[in-house]
Coordinates of C-alpha atoms in Angstrom, one line a residue:
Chain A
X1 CA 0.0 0.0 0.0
X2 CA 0.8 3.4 -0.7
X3 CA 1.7 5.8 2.3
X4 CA 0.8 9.1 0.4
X5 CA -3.0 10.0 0.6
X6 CA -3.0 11.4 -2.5
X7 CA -6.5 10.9 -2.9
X8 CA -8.6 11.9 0.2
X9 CA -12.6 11.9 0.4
X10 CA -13.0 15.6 1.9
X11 CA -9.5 17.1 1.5
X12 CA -9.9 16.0 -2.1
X13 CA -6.5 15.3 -4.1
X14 CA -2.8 16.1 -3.3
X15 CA -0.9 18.3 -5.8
X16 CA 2.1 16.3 -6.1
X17 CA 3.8 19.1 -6.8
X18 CA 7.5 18.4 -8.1
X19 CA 9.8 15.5 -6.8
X20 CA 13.0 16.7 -5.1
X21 CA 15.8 13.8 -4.1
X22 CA 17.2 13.7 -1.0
X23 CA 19.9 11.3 0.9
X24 CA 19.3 9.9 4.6
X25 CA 22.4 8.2 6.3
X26 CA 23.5 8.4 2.6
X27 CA 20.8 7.2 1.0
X28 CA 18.6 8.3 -2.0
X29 CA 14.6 9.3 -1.2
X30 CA 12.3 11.2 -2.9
X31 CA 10.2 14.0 -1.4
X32 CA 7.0 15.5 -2.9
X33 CA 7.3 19.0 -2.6
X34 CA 5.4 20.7 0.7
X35 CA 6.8 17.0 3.1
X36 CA 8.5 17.7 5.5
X37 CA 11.8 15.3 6.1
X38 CA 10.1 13.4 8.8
X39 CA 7.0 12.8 6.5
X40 CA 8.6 12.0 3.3
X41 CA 10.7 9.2 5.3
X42 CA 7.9 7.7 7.0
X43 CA 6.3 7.8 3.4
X44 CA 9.3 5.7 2.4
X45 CA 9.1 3.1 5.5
X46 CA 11.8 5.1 7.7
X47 CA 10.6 5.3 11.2
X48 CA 14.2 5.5 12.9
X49 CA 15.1 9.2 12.8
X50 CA 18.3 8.9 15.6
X51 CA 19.2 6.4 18.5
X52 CA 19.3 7.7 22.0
X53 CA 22.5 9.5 22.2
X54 CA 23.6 7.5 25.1
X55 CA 22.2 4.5 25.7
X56 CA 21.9 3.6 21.4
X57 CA 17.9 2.7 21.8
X58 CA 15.8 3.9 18.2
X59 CA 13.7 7.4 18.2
X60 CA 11.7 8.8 15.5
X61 CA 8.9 11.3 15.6
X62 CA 6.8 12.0 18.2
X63 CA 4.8 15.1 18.6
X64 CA 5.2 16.4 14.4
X65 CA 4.4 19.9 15.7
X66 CA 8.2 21.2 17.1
X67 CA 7.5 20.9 20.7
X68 CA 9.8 17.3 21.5
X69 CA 12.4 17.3 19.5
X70 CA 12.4 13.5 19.8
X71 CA 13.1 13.8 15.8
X72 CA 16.2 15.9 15.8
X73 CA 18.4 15.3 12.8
X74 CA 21.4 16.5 11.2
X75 CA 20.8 18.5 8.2
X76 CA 23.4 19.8 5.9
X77 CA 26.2 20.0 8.8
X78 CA 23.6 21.7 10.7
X79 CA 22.8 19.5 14.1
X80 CA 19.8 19.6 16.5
X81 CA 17.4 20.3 13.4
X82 CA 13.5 19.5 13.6
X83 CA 12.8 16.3 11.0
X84 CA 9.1 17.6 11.6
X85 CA 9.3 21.1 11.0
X86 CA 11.8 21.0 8.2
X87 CA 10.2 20.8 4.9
X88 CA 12.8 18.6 2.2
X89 CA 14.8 20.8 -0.1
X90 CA 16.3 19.3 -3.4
X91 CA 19.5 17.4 -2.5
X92 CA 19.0 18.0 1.6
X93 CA 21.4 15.5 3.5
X94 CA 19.9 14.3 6.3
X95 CA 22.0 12.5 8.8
X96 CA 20.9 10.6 12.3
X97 CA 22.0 11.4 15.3
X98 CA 24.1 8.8 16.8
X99 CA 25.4 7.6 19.9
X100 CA 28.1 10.5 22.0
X101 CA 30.8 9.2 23.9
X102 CA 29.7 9.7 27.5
X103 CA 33.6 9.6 29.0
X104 CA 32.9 11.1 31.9
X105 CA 30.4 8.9 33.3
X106 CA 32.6 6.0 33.7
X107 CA 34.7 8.3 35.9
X108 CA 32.0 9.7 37.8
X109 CA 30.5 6.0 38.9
X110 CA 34.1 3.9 38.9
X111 CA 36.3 7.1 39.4
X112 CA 38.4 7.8 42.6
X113 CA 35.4 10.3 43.7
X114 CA 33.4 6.8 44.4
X115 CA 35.3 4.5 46.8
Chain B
X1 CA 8.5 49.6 15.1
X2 CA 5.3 47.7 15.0
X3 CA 2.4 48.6 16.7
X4 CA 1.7 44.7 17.8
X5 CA 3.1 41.5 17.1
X6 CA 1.4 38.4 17.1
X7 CA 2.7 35.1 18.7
X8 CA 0.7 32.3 16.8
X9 CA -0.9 32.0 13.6
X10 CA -3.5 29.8 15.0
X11 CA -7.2 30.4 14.5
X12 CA -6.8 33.0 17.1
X13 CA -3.9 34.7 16.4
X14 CA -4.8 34.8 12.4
X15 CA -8.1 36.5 13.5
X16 CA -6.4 39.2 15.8
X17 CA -4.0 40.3 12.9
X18 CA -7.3 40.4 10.8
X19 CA -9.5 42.6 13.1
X20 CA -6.4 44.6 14.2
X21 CA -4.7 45.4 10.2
X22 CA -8.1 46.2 9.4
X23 CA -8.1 49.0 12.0
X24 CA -4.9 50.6 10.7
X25 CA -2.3 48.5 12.6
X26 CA 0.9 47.6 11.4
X27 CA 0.6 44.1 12.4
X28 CA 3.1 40.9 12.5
X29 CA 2.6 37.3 13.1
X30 CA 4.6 35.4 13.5
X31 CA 4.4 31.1 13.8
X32 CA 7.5 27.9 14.7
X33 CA 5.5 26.0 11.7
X34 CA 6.0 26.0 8.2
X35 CA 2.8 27.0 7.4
X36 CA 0.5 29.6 9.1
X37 CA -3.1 27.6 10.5
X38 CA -1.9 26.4 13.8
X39 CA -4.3 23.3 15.2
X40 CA -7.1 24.5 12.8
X41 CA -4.6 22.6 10.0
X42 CA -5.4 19.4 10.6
X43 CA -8.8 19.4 11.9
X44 CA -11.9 17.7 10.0
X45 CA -15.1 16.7 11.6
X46 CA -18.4 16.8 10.3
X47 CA -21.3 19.1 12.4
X48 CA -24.2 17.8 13.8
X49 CA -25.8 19.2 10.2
X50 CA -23.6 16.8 8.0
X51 CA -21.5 19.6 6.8
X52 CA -17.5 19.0 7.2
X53 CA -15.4 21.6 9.2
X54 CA -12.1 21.8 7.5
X55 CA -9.8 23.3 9.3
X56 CA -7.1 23.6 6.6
X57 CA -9.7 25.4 4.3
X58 CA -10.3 28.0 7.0
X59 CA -6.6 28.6 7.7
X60 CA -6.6 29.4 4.0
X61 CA -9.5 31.6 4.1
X62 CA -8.1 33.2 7.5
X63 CA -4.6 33.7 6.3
X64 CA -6.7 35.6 3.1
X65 CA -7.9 37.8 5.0
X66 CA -4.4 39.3 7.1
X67 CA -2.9 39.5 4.4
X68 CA -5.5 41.7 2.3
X69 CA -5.6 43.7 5.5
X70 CA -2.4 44.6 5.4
X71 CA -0.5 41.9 8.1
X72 CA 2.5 40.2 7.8
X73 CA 3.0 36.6 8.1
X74 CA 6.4 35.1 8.8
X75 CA 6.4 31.4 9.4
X76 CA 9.1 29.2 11.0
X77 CA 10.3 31.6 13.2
X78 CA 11.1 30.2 16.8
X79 CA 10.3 32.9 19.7
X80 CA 12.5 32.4 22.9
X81 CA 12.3 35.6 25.1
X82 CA 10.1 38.4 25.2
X83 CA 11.0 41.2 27.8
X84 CA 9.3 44.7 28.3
X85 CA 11.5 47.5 27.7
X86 CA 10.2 51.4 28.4
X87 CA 7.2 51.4 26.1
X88 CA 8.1 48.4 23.9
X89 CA 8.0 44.5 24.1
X90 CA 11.2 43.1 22.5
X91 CA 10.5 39.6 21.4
X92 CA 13.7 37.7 20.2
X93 CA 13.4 35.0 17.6
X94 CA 14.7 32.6 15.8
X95 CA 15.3 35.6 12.9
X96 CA 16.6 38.0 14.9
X97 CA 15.0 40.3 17.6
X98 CA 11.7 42.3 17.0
X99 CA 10.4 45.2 18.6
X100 CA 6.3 46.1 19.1
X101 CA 4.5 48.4 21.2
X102 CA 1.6 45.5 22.1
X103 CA 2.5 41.9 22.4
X104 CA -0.2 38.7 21.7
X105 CA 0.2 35.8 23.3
X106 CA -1.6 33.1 21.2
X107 CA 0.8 30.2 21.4
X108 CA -2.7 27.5 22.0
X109 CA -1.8 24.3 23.9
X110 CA 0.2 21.5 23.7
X111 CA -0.9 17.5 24.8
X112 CA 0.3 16.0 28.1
X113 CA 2.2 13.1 27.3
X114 CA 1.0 10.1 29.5
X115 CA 4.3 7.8 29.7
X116 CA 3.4 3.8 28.8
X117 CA 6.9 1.8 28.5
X118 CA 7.8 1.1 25.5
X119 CA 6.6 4.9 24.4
X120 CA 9.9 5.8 23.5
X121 CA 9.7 2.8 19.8
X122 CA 9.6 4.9 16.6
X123 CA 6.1 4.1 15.7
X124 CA 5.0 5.5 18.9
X125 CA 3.2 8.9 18.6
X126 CA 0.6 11.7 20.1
X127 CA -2.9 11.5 18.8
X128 CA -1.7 15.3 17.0
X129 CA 1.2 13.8 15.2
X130 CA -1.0 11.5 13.4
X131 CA -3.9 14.0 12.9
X132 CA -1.2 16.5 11.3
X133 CA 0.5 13.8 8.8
X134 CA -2.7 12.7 8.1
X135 CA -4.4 15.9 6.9
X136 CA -1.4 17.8 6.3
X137 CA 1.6 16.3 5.2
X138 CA -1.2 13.3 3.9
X139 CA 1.2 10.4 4.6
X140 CA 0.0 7.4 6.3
X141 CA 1.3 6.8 9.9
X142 CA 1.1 3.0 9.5
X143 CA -1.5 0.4 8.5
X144 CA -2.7 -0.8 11.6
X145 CA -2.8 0.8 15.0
X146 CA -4.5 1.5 18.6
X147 CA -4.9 4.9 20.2
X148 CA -4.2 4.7 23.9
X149 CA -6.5 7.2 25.2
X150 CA -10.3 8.0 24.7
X151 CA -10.8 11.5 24.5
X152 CA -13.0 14.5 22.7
X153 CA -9.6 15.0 20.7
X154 CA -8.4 11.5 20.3
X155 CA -12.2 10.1 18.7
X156 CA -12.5 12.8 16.3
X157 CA -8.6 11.9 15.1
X158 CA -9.6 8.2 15.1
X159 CA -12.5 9.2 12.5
X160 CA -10.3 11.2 10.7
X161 CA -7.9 7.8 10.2
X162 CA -10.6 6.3 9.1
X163 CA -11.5 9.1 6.1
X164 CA -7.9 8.5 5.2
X165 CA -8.0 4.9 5.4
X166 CA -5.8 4.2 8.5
X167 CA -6.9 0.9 10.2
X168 CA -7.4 1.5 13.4
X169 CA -7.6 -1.4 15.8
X170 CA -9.6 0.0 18.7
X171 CA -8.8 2.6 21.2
X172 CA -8.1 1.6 24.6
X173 CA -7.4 3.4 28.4
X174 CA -3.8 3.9 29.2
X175 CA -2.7 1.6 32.7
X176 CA -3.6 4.0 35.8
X177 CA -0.7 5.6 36.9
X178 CA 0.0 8.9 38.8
X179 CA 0.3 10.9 35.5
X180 CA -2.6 9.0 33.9
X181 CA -5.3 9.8 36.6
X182 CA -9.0 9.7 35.6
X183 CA -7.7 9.0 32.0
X184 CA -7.2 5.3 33.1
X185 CA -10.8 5.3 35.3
X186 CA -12.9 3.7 33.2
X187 CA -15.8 5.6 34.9
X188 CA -14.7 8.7 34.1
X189 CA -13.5 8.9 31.2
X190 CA -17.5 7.2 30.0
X191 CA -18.5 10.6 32.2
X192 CA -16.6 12.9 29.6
X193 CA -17.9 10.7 27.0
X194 CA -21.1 11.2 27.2
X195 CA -20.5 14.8 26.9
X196 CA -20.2 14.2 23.4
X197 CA -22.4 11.1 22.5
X198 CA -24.8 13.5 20.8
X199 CA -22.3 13.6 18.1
X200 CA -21.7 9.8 17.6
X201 CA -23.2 8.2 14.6
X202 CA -25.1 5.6 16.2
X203 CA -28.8 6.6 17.2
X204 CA -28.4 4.0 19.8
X205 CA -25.2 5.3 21.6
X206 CA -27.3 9.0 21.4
X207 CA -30.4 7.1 23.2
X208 CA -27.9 5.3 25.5
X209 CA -26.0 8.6 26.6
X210 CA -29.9 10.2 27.6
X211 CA -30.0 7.0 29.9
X212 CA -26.7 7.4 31.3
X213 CA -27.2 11.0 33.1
X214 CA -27.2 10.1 36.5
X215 CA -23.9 8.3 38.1
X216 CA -25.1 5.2 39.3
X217 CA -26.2 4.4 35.9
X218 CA -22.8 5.7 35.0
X219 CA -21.3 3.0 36.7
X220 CA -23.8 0.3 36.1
X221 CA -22.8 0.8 32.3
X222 CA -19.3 0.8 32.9
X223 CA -19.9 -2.6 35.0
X224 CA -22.0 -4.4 32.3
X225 CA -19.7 -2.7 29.5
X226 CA -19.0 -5.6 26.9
X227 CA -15.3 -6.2 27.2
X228 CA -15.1 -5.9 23.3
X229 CA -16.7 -2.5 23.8
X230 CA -19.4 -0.4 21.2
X231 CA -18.3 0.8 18.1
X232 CA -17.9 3.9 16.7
X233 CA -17.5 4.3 12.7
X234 CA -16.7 0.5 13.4
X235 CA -13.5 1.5 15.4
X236 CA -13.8 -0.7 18.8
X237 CA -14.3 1.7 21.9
X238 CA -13.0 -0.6 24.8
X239 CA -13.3 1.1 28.1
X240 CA -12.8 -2.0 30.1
X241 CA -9.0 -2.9 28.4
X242 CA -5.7 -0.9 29.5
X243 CA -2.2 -0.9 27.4
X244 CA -0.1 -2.2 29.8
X245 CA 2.8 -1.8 27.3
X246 CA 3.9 -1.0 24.1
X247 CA 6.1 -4.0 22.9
X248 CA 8.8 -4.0 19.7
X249 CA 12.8 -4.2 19.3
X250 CA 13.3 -1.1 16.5
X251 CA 9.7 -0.4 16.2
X252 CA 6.2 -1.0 17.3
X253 CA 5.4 -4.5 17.0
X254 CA 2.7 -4.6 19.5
X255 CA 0.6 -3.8 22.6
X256 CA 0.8 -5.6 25.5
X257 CA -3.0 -5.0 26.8
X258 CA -5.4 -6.3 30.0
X259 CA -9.1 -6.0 30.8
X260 CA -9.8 -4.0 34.0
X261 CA -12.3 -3.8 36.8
X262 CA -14.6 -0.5 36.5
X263 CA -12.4 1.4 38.7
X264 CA -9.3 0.9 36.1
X265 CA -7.3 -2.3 38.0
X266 CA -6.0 -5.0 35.9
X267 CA -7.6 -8.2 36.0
X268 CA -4.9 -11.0 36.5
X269 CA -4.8 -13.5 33.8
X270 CA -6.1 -11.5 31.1
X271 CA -3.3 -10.1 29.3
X272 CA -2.6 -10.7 25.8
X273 CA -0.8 -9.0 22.8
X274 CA -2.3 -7.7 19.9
X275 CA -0.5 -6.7 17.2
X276 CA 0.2 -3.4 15.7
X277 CA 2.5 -0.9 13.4
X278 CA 1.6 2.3 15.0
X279 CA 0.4 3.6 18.6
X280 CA -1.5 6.9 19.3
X281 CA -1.2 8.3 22.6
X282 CA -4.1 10.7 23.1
X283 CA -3.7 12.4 26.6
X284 CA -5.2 15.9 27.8
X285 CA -4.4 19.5 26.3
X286 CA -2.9 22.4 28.4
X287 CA -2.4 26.0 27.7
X288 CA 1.1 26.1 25.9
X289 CA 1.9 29.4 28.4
X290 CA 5.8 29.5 28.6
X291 CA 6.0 32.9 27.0
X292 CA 3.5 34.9 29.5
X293 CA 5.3 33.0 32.2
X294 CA 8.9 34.6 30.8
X295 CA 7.1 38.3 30.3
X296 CA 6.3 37.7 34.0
X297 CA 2.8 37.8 33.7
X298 CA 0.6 36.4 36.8
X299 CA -0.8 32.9 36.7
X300 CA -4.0 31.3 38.0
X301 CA -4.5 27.6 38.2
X302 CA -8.0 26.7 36.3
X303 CA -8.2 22.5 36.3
X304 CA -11.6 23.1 33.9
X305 CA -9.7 25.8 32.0
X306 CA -6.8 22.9 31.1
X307 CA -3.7 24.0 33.9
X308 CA -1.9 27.5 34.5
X309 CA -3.6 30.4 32.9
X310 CA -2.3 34.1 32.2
X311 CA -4.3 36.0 34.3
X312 CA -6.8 38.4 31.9
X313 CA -10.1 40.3 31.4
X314 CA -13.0 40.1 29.2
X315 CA -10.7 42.4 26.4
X316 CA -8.1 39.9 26.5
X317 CA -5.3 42.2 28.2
X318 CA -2.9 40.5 31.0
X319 CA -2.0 43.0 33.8
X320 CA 1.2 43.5 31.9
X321 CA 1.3 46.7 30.1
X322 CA 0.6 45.9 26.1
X323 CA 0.5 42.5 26.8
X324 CA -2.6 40.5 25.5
X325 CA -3.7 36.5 25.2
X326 CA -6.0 35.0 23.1
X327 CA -7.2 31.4 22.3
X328 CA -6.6 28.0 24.3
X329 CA -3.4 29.7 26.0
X330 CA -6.7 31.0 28.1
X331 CA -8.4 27.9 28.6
X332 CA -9.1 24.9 26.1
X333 CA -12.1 25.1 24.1
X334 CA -12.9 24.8 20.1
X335 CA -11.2 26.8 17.4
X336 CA -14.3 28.7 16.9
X337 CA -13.9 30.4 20.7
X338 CA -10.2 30.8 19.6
X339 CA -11.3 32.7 16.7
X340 CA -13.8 34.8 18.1
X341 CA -11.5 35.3 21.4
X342 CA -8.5 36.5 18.5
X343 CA -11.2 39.1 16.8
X344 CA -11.9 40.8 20.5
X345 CA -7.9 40.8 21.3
X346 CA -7.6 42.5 17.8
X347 CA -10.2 45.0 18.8
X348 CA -9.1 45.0 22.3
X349 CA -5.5 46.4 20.7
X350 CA -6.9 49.0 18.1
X351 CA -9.0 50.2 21.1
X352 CA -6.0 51.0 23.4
X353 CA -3.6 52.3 20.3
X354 CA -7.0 54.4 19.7
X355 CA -7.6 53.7 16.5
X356 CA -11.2 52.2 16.9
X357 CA -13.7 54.9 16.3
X358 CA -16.9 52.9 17.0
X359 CA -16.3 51.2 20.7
X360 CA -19.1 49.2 20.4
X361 CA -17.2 47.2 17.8
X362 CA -15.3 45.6 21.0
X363 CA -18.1 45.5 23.5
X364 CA -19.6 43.7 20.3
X365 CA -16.7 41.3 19.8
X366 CA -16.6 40.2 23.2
X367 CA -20.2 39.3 23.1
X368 CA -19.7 37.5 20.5
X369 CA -17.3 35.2 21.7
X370 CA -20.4 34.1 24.6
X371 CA -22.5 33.4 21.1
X372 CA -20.1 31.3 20.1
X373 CA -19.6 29.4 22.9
X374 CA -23.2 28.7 23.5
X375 CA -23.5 27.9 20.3
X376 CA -20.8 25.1 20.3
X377 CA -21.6 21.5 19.5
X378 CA -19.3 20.3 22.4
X379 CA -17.7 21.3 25.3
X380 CA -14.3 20.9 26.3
X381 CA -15.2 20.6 29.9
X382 CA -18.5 21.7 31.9
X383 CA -16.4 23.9 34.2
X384 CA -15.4 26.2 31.9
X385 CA -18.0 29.0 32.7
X386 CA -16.8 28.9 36.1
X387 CA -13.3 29.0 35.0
X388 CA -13.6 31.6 33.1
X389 CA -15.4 33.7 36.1
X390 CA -12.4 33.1 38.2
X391 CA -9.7 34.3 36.4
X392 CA -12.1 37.5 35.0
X393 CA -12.5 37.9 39.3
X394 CA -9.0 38.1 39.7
X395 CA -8.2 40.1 36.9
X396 CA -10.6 42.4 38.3
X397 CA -9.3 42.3 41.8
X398 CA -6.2 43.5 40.1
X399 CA -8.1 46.5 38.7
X400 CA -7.7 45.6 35.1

């Protein structure tokens, strides 16, 4: 089944618009024009936006209106960006967050602070 | 320097620029989203008449009608701080800083999230995420799902999964839990239900909820409630089964679920998992009030109003000097209030920058915004009245 509603009984048809490429993790989706990055990879099966940047559990969208930032991406060098706010621009690179060292904790719970 | 800039293009921030251009303003509005509409974007439910309520075709229509007034919209601009200075509120964004002699405060409300484990599996999302890629960005959020949570908000969405053709599984309480509350008392939440069983499609759920008026009966239906519950658009409505869990390794795989007594306990032995792609979590809305808590403006706590509320009177002005709020930031209710609230705060602004020659065009305004509310197919909550009168008695008590 098709993810798009292109064809809706109230809302009537979706314009598609043109189709702008894009890469995620390197690579190659297609975007109608007017998605944003988290809806044009959902249309395309991706649910997995980032993993936790600690622990390495998956995340992907939650709220789609800006308030959670549970789908915060990388986009074109730029970190921290909003998959859900963020319409797709022709060849965007979108990029997941991954796991961050964490090198003080080890010190903090085995360290010499901790007897 | 402008004479007021809008926070929100929401139904009732859209309508303030509206009133307040047409007066001669030099209005801005400004809006974190792509697009200017705020919740009225996704929203599509059919009135008790059989006519649809689209909200995206009256963002259109609203957004029309700023701009031919003369206001300007700027959309995905992020607001962080707003501080009074002398005679001015500077506001900074996203796009720089911004400077107005009169500040509105129409931000709406955001949904509580109710924590189940397993919430945190892409796949997981609120009941607004899916109405929004639904209606707006018109991708499908999977193929078949439940919504934990039976609310007002959370049955319209379900229909309007259906119109899209979303499966929906059935919709089911959350576990109790501290956060949860009444959410997770079966009881309760068929209270607020019946607040809006007028609206259902079935003639025998509208002749059921005219049984159900007194509590006893309340919880004589909850008792005898099939546990496969009643259907609505032939989504299953199950008061009597809680999600325990949601289940998956990279994604949502499933919902670990039980039945429950009528005061929301799990029954032991009955817990099963059904399968699913995609879980709603639908929990209550609250006034999305950071900004008026920054500009220092004075709080009161209204429960049937949705949480903390800026403190204002019937013209929509906080006891902060040029500071105004308008639309579910002052209590949740339909985006018809939060229109006609945003058309009095418009008003309410030309008035004080004197530009409104006929003052009976606010006194009008505000008494329309009573018309509206009385003329409402539902109610957000039967308290609101009251509500309302407290925090219009303590904005008087501070002589506003």
């Amino acid at each position: 089944m098709n993810a798009r509603i292109m064809k809706h009984p109230i809302l009537g048809e979706r314009d598609p618009g043109k189709t702008m490429q894009f890469t995620f993790n390197g690579c190659a989706y297609s975007a109608l024009e007017g998605e944003t990055v988290a809806a044009a990879l959902l249309a395309s099966g991706i649910r997995t936006l980032r993993v936790h940047e600690e622990k390495g559990t998956p995340r992907g969208m939650y709220c789609n209106i800006g308030h959670c930032y549970e789908c915060r991406v990388t986009i074109n060098g730029i970190p921290t960006v909003r998959a859900c706010m963020t319409l797709v621009e022709e060849s965007m690179i979108v990029e997941a967050g991954t796991v961050l060292p964490t090198p003080l904790q080890k010190g903090g719970h085995h360290g010499c602070l901790i007897p | 320097m402008l004479d007021s800039l809008i926070i929100g293009a929401g139904p009732a921030g859209l309508a303030a620029a509206v009133a307040s251009a047409r007066q001669g303003l030099r209005v801005r509005v400004v809006d974190e989203f792509y697009q200017p509409g705020g919740r009225l974007l996704g929203q599509l439910h059919q009135e008790p008449d059989g006519t649809w309520w689209n909200g995206l075709a009256e963002a259109a229509r609203l957004q029309q009608e700023a701009v031919e007034a003369g206001a300007e919209i700027r959309c995905g601009v992020s607001v962080f701080h707003v501080t009074r200075q002398d005679t001015s509120w500077i506001v900074s964004t996203s796009e720089g800083v911004m400077e107005a002699s009169m500040l509105l405060i129409a931000t709406g409300a955001s949904e509580t999230p109710v924590p189940i484990p397993g919430w945190t599996l892409p796949g997981v999302m609120s009941i607004g995420a899916a109405q929004v890629m639904t209606n707006v960005q018109r991708v499908r959020v999977g193929t078949r799902g439940v919504i934990i949570g039976i609310n007002i908000l959370s049955v319209a969405i379900a229909r309007e999964l259906l119109l899209a053709e979303v499966k929906v599984d059935r919709m089911i309480l959350p576990a109790h839990s501290v956060i949860s509350g009444d959410a997770s008392h079966p009881v309760a939440v068929m209270q607020s239900m019946l607040r809006i069983a007028h609206l259902a499609p079935s003639p025998l759920i509208r002749m059921g909820s005219k049984w159900m008026k007194s509590t006893w009966m309340q919880r004589l239906g909850t008792a005898l409630y099939p546990s496969r519950g009643f259907s609505m658009w032939g989504i299953p409505i199950q008061l009597r089964t809680a999600a325990l869990a949601i289940i998956g390794v990279n994604q949502v795989e499933g919902v670990r679920i039980a039945h429950i007594t009528p005061d929301g306990q799990p029954v032991s032995g009955t817990e099963q998992i059904i399968p699913a792609d995609f879980v709603c979590i639908a929990g209550e809305l609250s006034p999305l009030a950071e900004l008026a808590a920054v500009a220092g403006c004075p709080f009161a706590y209204v429960p049937s109003l949705g949480g903390h509320i800026p403190i204002h009177n019937e013209r929509m002005q906080t006891p902060l000097d040029g500071l105004y709020v308008a639309g579910n930031i002052t209590g949740i209710e339909s985006a018809k209030v939060a229109l006609a609230q945003g058309t009095a705060a418009g008003m309410s602004m030309a008035f004080s920058h004197g530009s409104l020659r006929d003052p009976h065009v606010l006194s009008d305004s505000i008494k329309q915004i009573e018309i509206v509310r009385n003329n409402a197919t539902l109610q957000f909550h039967p308290g609101i009245r009251a509500g309302r009168m407290q925090v219009g008695l303590m904005a008087a008590e501070r002589s506003l």
